[in-house]
Short mmCIF file of C-alpha atoms and ligand atoms in Angstrom, two decimals:
data_model
loop_
_atom_site.label_atom_id
_atom_site.label_comp_id
_atom_site.label_asym_id
_atom_site.label_seq_id
_atom_site.Cartn_x
_atom_site.Cartn_y
_atom_site.Cartn_z
CA MET A 1 19.63 9.12 -4.76
CA ILE A 2 19.48 5.41 -5.64
CA ASN A 3 19.25 4.82 -9.38
CA TYR A 4 18.49 1.52 -11.00
CA GLU A 5 17.88 0.32 -14.54
CA ASP A 6 15.66 -2.69 -15.09
CA GLU A 7 17.35 -4.30 -18.07
CA GLN A 8 14.67 -6.92 -18.53
CA TYR A 9 11.71 -4.53 -18.63
CA LYS A 10 13.69 -1.55 -19.99
CA TYR A 11 13.02 1.41 -17.74
CA ARG A 12 14.90 3.41 -15.14
CA VAL A 13 13.84 4.17 -11.62
CA SER A 14 15.19 6.55 -8.98
CA PHE A 15 14.47 6.70 -5.30
CA ASN A 16 15.47 9.39 -2.84
CA PRO A 17 15.88 7.69 0.57
CA ILE A 18 15.62 11.04 2.38
CA THR A 19 12.48 12.48 0.81
CA GLY A 20 10.91 9.17 -0.26
CA VAL A 21 10.40 10.49 -3.80
CA TYR A 22 10.20 7.61 -6.28
CA VAL A 23 10.27 8.22 -10.03
CA ARG A 24 9.96 5.67 -12.80
CA THR A 25 10.46 6.32 -16.50
CA SER A 26 8.31 4.87 -19.24
CA VAL A 27 9.76 2.03 -21.31
CA LEU A 28 13.03 3.04 -23.02
CA ASP A 29 13.79 2.47 -26.69
CA ASP A 30 17.10 1.13 -28.06
CA ASN A 31 18.63 4.61 -27.68
CA LYS A 32 17.54 4.70 -24.03
CA LEU A 33 14.95 7.40 -24.76
CA GLN A 34 11.52 7.28 -23.16
CA THR A 35 8.62 5.99 -25.24
CA GLU A 36 4.88 6.55 -24.68
CA VAL A 37 4.55 3.07 -23.16
CA GLU A 38 4.31 2.83 -19.37
CA ALA A 39 6.41 0.14 -17.70
CA PHE A 40 4.00 -2.64 -16.72
CA ARG A 41 6.12 -4.40 -14.11
CA GLY A 42 9.56 -4.76 -12.61
CA SER A 43 11.71 -7.85 -12.38
CA TYR A 44 11.78 -7.51 -8.57
CA PRO A 45 9.42 -5.64 -6.18
CA HIS A 46 10.57 -2.08 -5.44
CA LEU A 47 8.35 -1.97 -2.38
CA LEU A 48 7.79 -4.89 -0.04
CA ASP A 49 5.04 -4.91 2.56
CA VAL A 50 6.43 -7.13 5.29
CA GLY A 51 3.98 -8.66 7.74
CA ILE A 52 6.32 -9.18 10.67
CA MET A 53 3.43 -9.53 13.13
CA GLY A 54 1.59 -12.84 13.40
CA HIS A 55 -0.77 -11.82 16.18
CA CYS A 56 -2.09 -8.69 17.83
CA LEU A 57 -2.76 -8.37 21.56
CA HIS A 58 -4.46 -5.08 20.83
CA GLY A 59 -6.99 -6.81 18.56
CA ILE A 60 -7.44 -9.82 20.79
CA SER A 61 -8.28 -7.52 23.71
CA GLY A 62 -10.96 -5.91 21.53
CA LYS A 63 -9.40 -2.47 21.00
CA CYS A 64 -10.01 -2.53 17.21
CA ALA A 65 -13.67 -3.33 17.60
CA GLN A 66 -14.05 -0.62 20.29
CA SER A 67 -12.63 2.00 17.94
CA GLY A 68 -14.70 0.88 14.96
CA VAL A 69 -11.72 -0.45 12.98
CA GLN A 70 -12.52 -3.59 10.99
CA CYS A 71 -9.09 -5.26 10.90
CA TYR A 72 -8.55 -6.89 7.51
CA GLN A 73 -5.91 -9.17 9.03
CA SER A 74 -8.47 -10.63 11.47
CA GLY A 75 -6.21 -9.59 14.34
CA SER A 76 -9.11 -10.02 16.76
CA HIS A 77 -8.99 -13.82 16.57
CA ILE A 78 -6.08 -15.20 14.51
CA LYS A 79 -2.99 -15.90 16.59
CA GLU A 80 0.10 -17.07 14.73
CA PRO A 81 3.83 -16.65 15.42
CA HIS A 82 5.58 -13.46 14.34
CA MET A 83 8.12 -13.47 11.51
CA SER A 84 11.49 -14.63 12.80
CA TYR A 85 14.45 -12.27 12.71
CA ASP A 86 16.38 -14.86 10.64
CA ASN A 87 13.70 -14.85 7.95
CA PHE A 88 13.60 -11.07 8.01
CA LYS A 89 17.37 -10.90 7.50
CA LYS A 90 17.16 -13.40 4.67
CA LEU A 91 14.56 -11.20 3.00
CA ILE A 92 16.67 -8.06 3.36
CA ASP A 93 19.82 -9.82 2.16
CA GLU A 94 18.10 -10.90 -1.03
CA SER A 95 16.36 -7.56 -1.60
CA SER A 96 19.26 -5.18 -0.94
CA GLY A 97 19.96 -3.15 -4.09
CA LYS A 98 16.63 -4.14 -5.68
CA THR A 99 13.97 -3.05 -3.17
CA PHE A 100 13.96 0.59 -2.08
CA GLN A 101 11.48 0.52 0.79
CA ILE A 102 9.73 -1.88 3.10
CA ALA A 103 6.48 -1.20 4.93
CA LEU A 104 6.33 -3.17 8.17
CA GLY A 105 2.95 -4.37 9.34
CA GLY A 106 1.02 -7.60 9.61
CA ARG A 107 -1.41 -8.72 12.25
CA GLY A 108 -0.67 -6.08 14.87
CA ASP A 109 1.57 -3.10 15.50
CA PRO A 110 5.09 -3.85 14.23
CA ASP A 111 6.66 -1.82 17.05
CA GLN A 112 5.53 -4.66 19.33
CA HIS A 113 7.76 -7.21 17.58
CA PRO A 114 10.59 -8.30 19.93
CA ASP A 115 13.20 -7.64 17.19
CA PHE A 116 11.65 -4.43 15.86
CA ILE A 117 14.68 -2.18 16.43
CA ASN A 118 17.07 -4.82 15.06
CA MET A 119 14.87 -5.09 11.98
CA ILE A 120 14.69 -1.40 11.17
CA ARG A 121 18.42 -1.03 11.79
CA TYR A 122 19.28 -4.02 9.59
CA ALA A 123 17.09 -2.78 6.75
CA ARG A 124 18.63 0.71 6.81
CA GLU A 125 22.17 -0.71 6.99
CA ASN A 126 21.36 -2.57 3.78
CA ASN A 127 20.07 0.53 1.98
CA ILE A 128 16.39 -0.31 2.30
CA VAL A 129 14.25 2.36 3.96
CA PRO A 130 11.92 0.90 6.60
CA ASN A 131 8.51 2.46 7.21
CA PHE A 132 5.77 1.18 9.46
CA THR A 133 2.14 1.59 10.44
CA THR A 134 0.99 1.59 14.04
CA SER A 135 -2.10 2.27 16.08
CA GLY A 136 0.26 3.69 18.71
CA TYR A 137 -1.51 1.75 21.45
CA GLY A 138 1.55 0.05 22.92
CA LEU A 139 4.24 2.22 21.34
CA ASP A 140 7.18 2.79 23.69
CA PHE A 141 8.18 6.40 23.06
CA SER A 142 11.74 5.72 24.25
CA ILE A 143 12.42 4.00 20.90
CA LEU A 144 11.52 7.08 18.87
CA PRO A 145 15.11 8.38 18.52
CA GLU A 146 15.98 5.09 16.79
CA VAL A 147 12.81 5.26 14.70
CA LYS A 148 13.89 8.74 13.62
CA LYS A 149 17.37 7.45 12.77
CA TYR A 150 16.36 4.43 10.70
CA CYS A 151 12.83 4.94 9.35
CA GLY A 152 11.58 6.98 6.42
CA ALA A 153 8.07 7.64 7.67
CA VAL A 154 5.57 6.33 10.20
CA ALA A 155 1.86 6.02 9.52
CA VAL A 156 -0.58 6.16 12.41
CA SER A 157 -3.76 4.18 11.79
CA TYR A 158 -6.63 6.46 12.65
CA TYR A 159 -8.34 4.80 15.64
CA ARG A 160 -10.08 7.94 16.97
CA SER A 161 -8.63 7.31 20.43
CA PHE A 162 -6.44 9.07 22.97
CA TYR A 163 -3.53 6.85 21.94
CA THR A 164 -3.90 7.99 18.30
CA THR A 165 -3.49 11.65 19.27
CA ARG A 166 -0.76 10.90 21.80
CA THR A 167 1.26 8.97 19.22
CA ILE A 168 0.91 11.64 16.53
CA HIS A 169 2.19 14.27 18.96
CA ALA A 170 5.12 12.12 20.08
CA LEU A 171 6.21 11.30 16.53
CA LEU A 172 6.02 14.93 15.47
CA ALA A 173 7.91 16.03 18.58
CA HIS A 174 10.77 13.74 17.49
CA GLY A 175 10.80 15.22 13.98
CA ILE A 176 9.56 11.98 12.37
CA LYS A 177 7.69 12.23 9.07
CA THR A 178 4.18 11.22 10.10
CA ASN A 179 1.19 10.23 7.99
CA ILE A 180 -2.30 9.23 9.03
CA HIS A 181 -3.77 6.09 7.49
CA TYR A 182 -7.49 6.64 7.26
CA VAL A 183 -9.73 3.78 6.13
CA LEU A 184 -12.46 5.24 3.94
CA SER A 185 -15.74 3.37 4.23
CA ASN A 186 -19.47 4.03 4.44
CA ASP A 187 -18.99 4.46 8.20
CA THR A 188 -16.26 7.08 7.88
CA ILE A 189 -16.92 9.05 4.71
CA ASP A 190 -18.86 11.87 6.44
CA GLU A 191 -15.97 12.48 8.80
CA ALA A 192 -13.50 12.35 5.88
CA ILE A 193 -15.47 14.99 3.98
CA ASP A 194 -15.51 17.16 7.10
CA TRP A 195 -11.73 16.77 7.53
CA ILE A 196 -11.01 17.91 3.99
CA GLU A 197 -13.67 20.59 3.63
CA ASN A 198 -13.05 22.14 7.00
CA LYS A 199 -9.28 21.64 7.08
CA LYS A 200 -9.34 19.46 10.18
CA ILE A 201 -6.25 17.36 9.46
CA PRO A 202 -3.98 17.59 12.50
CA SER A 203 -1.25 20.15 11.93
CA GLY A 204 2.27 18.88 11.32
CA ILE A 205 1.03 15.77 9.53
CA ASN A 206 2.76 15.05 6.22
CA ARG A 207 -0.35 13.60 4.59
CA VAL A 208 -3.53 11.78 5.40
CA ILE A 209 -3.64 8.71 3.19
CA PHE A 210 -7.15 7.52 2.39
CA LEU A 211 -7.20 3.74 2.11
CA LEU A 212 -10.21 2.08 0.51
CA HIS A 213 -12.10 -0.19 2.87
CA LYS A 214 -11.98 -3.81 1.70
CA PRO A 215 -14.27 -6.71 2.62
CA VAL A 216 -11.38 -8.88 3.84
CA GLY A 217 -10.85 -10.37 7.31
CA ASN A 218 -13.12 -8.42 9.70
CA GLY A 219 -13.94 -5.90 6.95
CA SER A 220 -17.68 -5.99 6.23
CA VAL A 221 -19.29 -6.00 2.78
CA GLU A 222 -21.76 -3.33 3.99
CA ASN A 223 -18.93 -0.86 4.45
CA VAL A 224 -17.67 -1.05 0.84
CA LEU A 225 -18.06 2.27 -1.01
CA SER A 226 -20.35 2.45 -4.01
CA ILE A 227 -19.90 4.61 -7.09
CA TYR A 228 -23.66 5.30 -6.96
CA ASP A 229 -23.43 6.96 -3.54
CA PRO A 230 -23.47 10.77 -4.00
CA LYS A 231 -21.21 11.13 -0.96
CA VAL A 232 -18.52 9.09 -2.69
CA LYS A 233 -18.66 11.34 -5.71
CA TYR A 234 -18.65 14.43 -3.48
CA PHE A 235 -15.63 13.23 -1.50
CA TYR A 236 -13.41 12.50 -4.52
CA ASN A 237 -14.60 15.69 -6.27
CA LEU A 238 -12.92 17.61 -3.45
CA PHE A 239 -9.55 16.63 -4.93
CA ASN A 240 -10.13 18.63 -8.08
CA LYS A 241 -8.90 21.50 -5.87
CA GLU A 242 -5.12 21.69 -5.66
CA GLU A 243 -5.10 22.81 -2.02
CA ASN A 244 -6.76 19.54 -1.00
CA CYS A 245 -4.29 17.42 -2.97
CA ASN A 246 -1.42 18.91 -0.99
CA ILE A 247 -2.61 17.37 2.26
CA ALA A 248 -3.91 14.00 1.10
CA GLY A 249 -2.88 10.83 -0.68
CA PHE A 250 -4.56 7.57 -1.69
CA ASP A 251 -3.72 3.91 -1.98
CA THR A 252 -3.39 2.69 -5.55
CA CYS A 253 -6.67 0.78 -5.14
CA THR A 254 -8.34 4.21 -5.46
CA ALA A 255 -7.23 4.87 -9.06
CA PRO A 256 -10.64 4.12 -10.67
CA ALA A 257 -12.34 6.61 -8.30
CA LEU A 258 -9.84 9.33 -9.17
CA ILE A 259 -10.30 8.62 -12.88
CA HIS A 260 -14.06 9.11 -12.51
CA PHE A 261 -14.33 11.89 -9.97
CA ALA A 262 -11.05 13.83 -9.83
CA PRO A 263 -10.23 14.42 -13.49
CA ARG A 264 -8.21 17.54 -12.66
CA ILE A 265 -5.51 15.44 -11.00
CA LEU A 266 -2.73 14.89 -13.53
CA LYS A 267 -2.99 11.25 -14.54
CA ASP A 268 0.78 10.90 -14.78
CA SER A 269 0.95 11.58 -11.05
CA TYR A 270 -0.73 8.36 -9.93
CA ASP A 271 -0.80 4.71 -10.77
CA THR A 272 -3.26 1.89 -10.43
CA CYS A 273 -2.69 -1.25 -8.37
CA GLU A 274 1.03 -2.06 -8.25
CA GLY A 275 0.51 -5.45 -6.60
CA GLY A 276 2.55 -8.15 -8.33
CA ARG A 277 3.96 -5.50 -10.67
CA PHE A 278 6.18 -3.28 -8.50
CA SER A 279 5.21 -4.41 -5.00
CA ALA A 280 4.41 -7.55 -3.03
CA TYR A 281 3.59 -8.72 0.50
CA VAL A 282 5.50 -11.13 2.71
CA THR A 283 3.37 -12.95 5.28
CA PRO A 284 4.53 -13.58 8.88
CA ASP A 285 4.91 -17.28 7.99
CA PHE A 286 7.15 -16.32 5.08
CA LYS A 287 5.15 -16.54 1.89
CA LEU A 288 5.10 -14.01 -0.93
CA LEU A 289 1.72 -12.67 -2.09
CA PRO A 290 1.06 -10.01 -4.75
CA CYS A 291 -0.89 -8.03 -2.14
CA SER A 292 -1.68 -8.27 1.58
CA PHE A 293 -5.41 -8.33 0.77
CA ASP A 294 -5.11 -11.77 -0.84
CA GLY A 295 -6.69 -13.12 2.35
CA ASP A 296 -7.18 -16.63 0.98
CA GLN A 297 -3.53 -16.72 -0.12
CA LYS A 298 -4.62 -17.86 -3.55
CA PHE A 299 -1.39 -16.62 -5.15
CA ALA A 300 1.02 -17.49 -2.30
CA ILE A 301 4.52 -18.83 -2.92
CA ARG A 302 6.58 -20.17 -0.02
CA LEU A 303 9.80 -18.28 0.60
CA ASP A 304 11.35 -21.14 2.56
CA LYS A 305 11.46 -23.02 -0.75
CA TYR A 306 11.86 -20.23 -3.32
CA SER A 307 13.64 -16.90 -3.47
CA VAL A 308 11.64 -13.65 -3.70
CA GLU A 309 12.81 -13.34 -7.28
CA GLU A 310 11.55 -16.83 -8.14
CA ALA A 311 8.24 -16.21 -6.39
CA PHE A 312 7.74 -12.81 -8.04
CA ASN A 313 8.38 -14.36 -11.46
CA SER A 314 6.29 -17.50 -10.79
CA THR A 315 3.30 -18.75 -12.77
CA SER A 316 1.10 -17.92 -9.79
CA PHE A 317 2.12 -14.24 -9.95
CA ASP A 318 1.72 -14.33 -13.75
CA ASN A 319 -1.85 -15.48 -13.21
CA PHE A 320 -2.45 -12.48 -10.94
CA ARG A 321 -0.90 -10.11 -13.48
CA ASP A 322 -3.02 -11.62 -16.27
CA SER A 323 -6.03 -9.80 -14.82
CA PHE A 324 -4.44 -6.44 -15.67
CA LYS A 325 -3.61 -7.61 -19.17
CA THR A 326 -7.18 -8.80 -19.73
CA TYR A 327 -8.68 -5.48 -18.70
CA ALA A 328 -6.16 -3.47 -20.73
CA GLY A 329 -7.07 -5.56 -23.79
CA ASN A 330 -9.79 -5.51 -26.41
CA SER A 331 -11.53 -8.86 -26.14
CA ASP A 332 -15.31 -8.81 -26.49
CA GLU A 333 -15.82 -10.25 -23.00
CA ASN A 334 -13.91 -7.41 -21.42
CA SER A 335 -16.20 -4.71 -19.99
CA CYS A 336 -13.34 -2.18 -19.93
CA ARG A 337 -12.48 -2.55 -23.62
CA ASN A 338 -13.93 0.84 -24.63
CA CYS A 339 -12.61 2.79 -21.66
CA VAL A 340 -10.17 5.55 -22.59
CA ASP A 341 -8.38 5.06 -19.28
CA LYS A 342 -7.95 1.31 -19.37
CA GLU A 343 -4.17 1.48 -19.76
CA LEU A 344 -3.93 3.58 -16.61
CA CYS A 345 -6.55 1.69 -14.59
CA LEU A 346 -6.00 -1.88 -15.87
CA GLY A 347 -9.45 -2.79 -14.55
CA GLY A 348 -8.52 -2.04 -10.93
CA CYS A 349 -8.15 -4.62 -8.18
CA PRO A 350 -7.58 -8.16 -9.49
CA ILE A 351 -8.71 -9.74 -6.20
CA MET A 352 -11.99 -7.95 -5.41
CA LYS A 353 -13.90 -6.31 -8.22
CA SER A 354 -16.44 -5.18 -5.60
CA ILE A 355 -14.08 -2.43 -4.40
CA VAL A 356 -13.47 -0.97 -7.87
CA ILE A 357 -15.26 2.39 -7.96
CA CYS A 358 -16.47 2.26 -11.56
CA ASP A 359 -19.92 1.94 -13.13
CA VAL A 360 -18.69 0.43 -16.38
CA LEU A 361 -16.76 -2.53 -15.03
CA ASP A 362 -18.66 -5.80 -14.98
CA LYS A 363 -18.16 -6.76 -11.35
CA ASN A 364 -19.18 -10.35 -11.98
CA ALA A 365 -16.56 -10.91 -14.66
CA LEU A 366 -13.49 -13.09 -13.94
S1 SF4 B 401 -13.98 0.86 -17.27
FE1 SF4 B 401 -12.42 -0.54 -16.45
S2 SF4 B 401 -10.46 0.39 -16.99
FE2 SF4 B 401 -12.02 1.99 -17.18
S3 SF4 B 401 -12.08 3.05 -15.20
FE3 SF4 B 401 -13.62 1.40 -15.13
S4 SF4 B 401 -12.54 -0.34 -14.22
FE4 SF4 B 401 -11.00 1.11 -14.93
S1 SF4 B 402 -4.65 -6.17 -5.33
FE1 SF4 B 402 -6.48 -4.96 -4.88
S2 SF4 B 402 -6.35 -4.54 -2.67
FE2 SF4 B 402 -4.30 -5.14 -3.37
S3 SF4 B 402 -3.24 -3.21 -3.87
FE3 SF4 B 402 -4.16 -4.02 -5.74
S4 SF4 B 402 -6.13 -2.94 -5.86
FE4 SF4 B 402 -5.45 -2.77 -3.75
#
């Protein structure tokens, strides 16, 4: 167990590197007892998404489009260099003891990075658990013993292809904790309902994580879910049944939908967007963003000039975090001001109000 007390923001956090369980207290009083106030942010990201991949041969050869995946990193046409191993080491050196986990990704499958094994080994040697997401398309199964040794979990992006199934089987055969990352959109919601209702999640999988589709990169606006769609309501309603919660998970972008449609899920068990509060994204060209979906890099801070700590505490990140404070507040212009769940939800995504599944939020505000 790794335990850590954030003295600046006055809470404690524990992380179990074997099970991946992460627990955070509420804000502590002067006697170190928990108060009713949730911790709003940390002084350093506990989770770093690290975009080690600058380009994706899979995407450029059209595999994403063939499988119906709308890559938010525009991997079908943007070709930039991968993150260098030196920059990766610099990141780990600074984050050791403050960040618990990294999630490797970027524009392509991270297992295709020439220094992939060195990276996962270096992270683990510095007490940071590496995880990664892959389509499995080019995955060399001979590296799986090292993946098992160094990584916490692997997520397979659901591409509905032979290589998806093949990769899931290979990971499970090596005893690797395996999740499925399933992008939930208008195109895929029928299949998602079928998976949950008819228990079609492949056996052996730890969880299927439903990620909200976002209109970023190749992601189309037409595929964004709407709160007014009865199917959306029906899908999230399914998670009022405990048996369905035991096989699924959600990205934090989903919090408003759970608030509306899955009220039987204990609200203490999930959080809203943690971007810029407890997590951040490092781009392949070494900038820190509050979230990987900041496609225009509006909040980017260069890590060749500043440390992660400086970037995370910068005015630019404060501006991002101000969105949460606005929506948790009581000003007359704030559409969320009368919502009983505003301190949990914080108004949802600060970057794209269009993805927030809520009928009260003014999507044109801010
Ligand atoms: S009204 Fe605002 S705070 Fe409440 S659920 Fe909707 S988006 Fe979240
Ligand atoms: S900023 Fe938006 S897209 Fe990013 S994690 Fe938060 S809610 Fe999701």
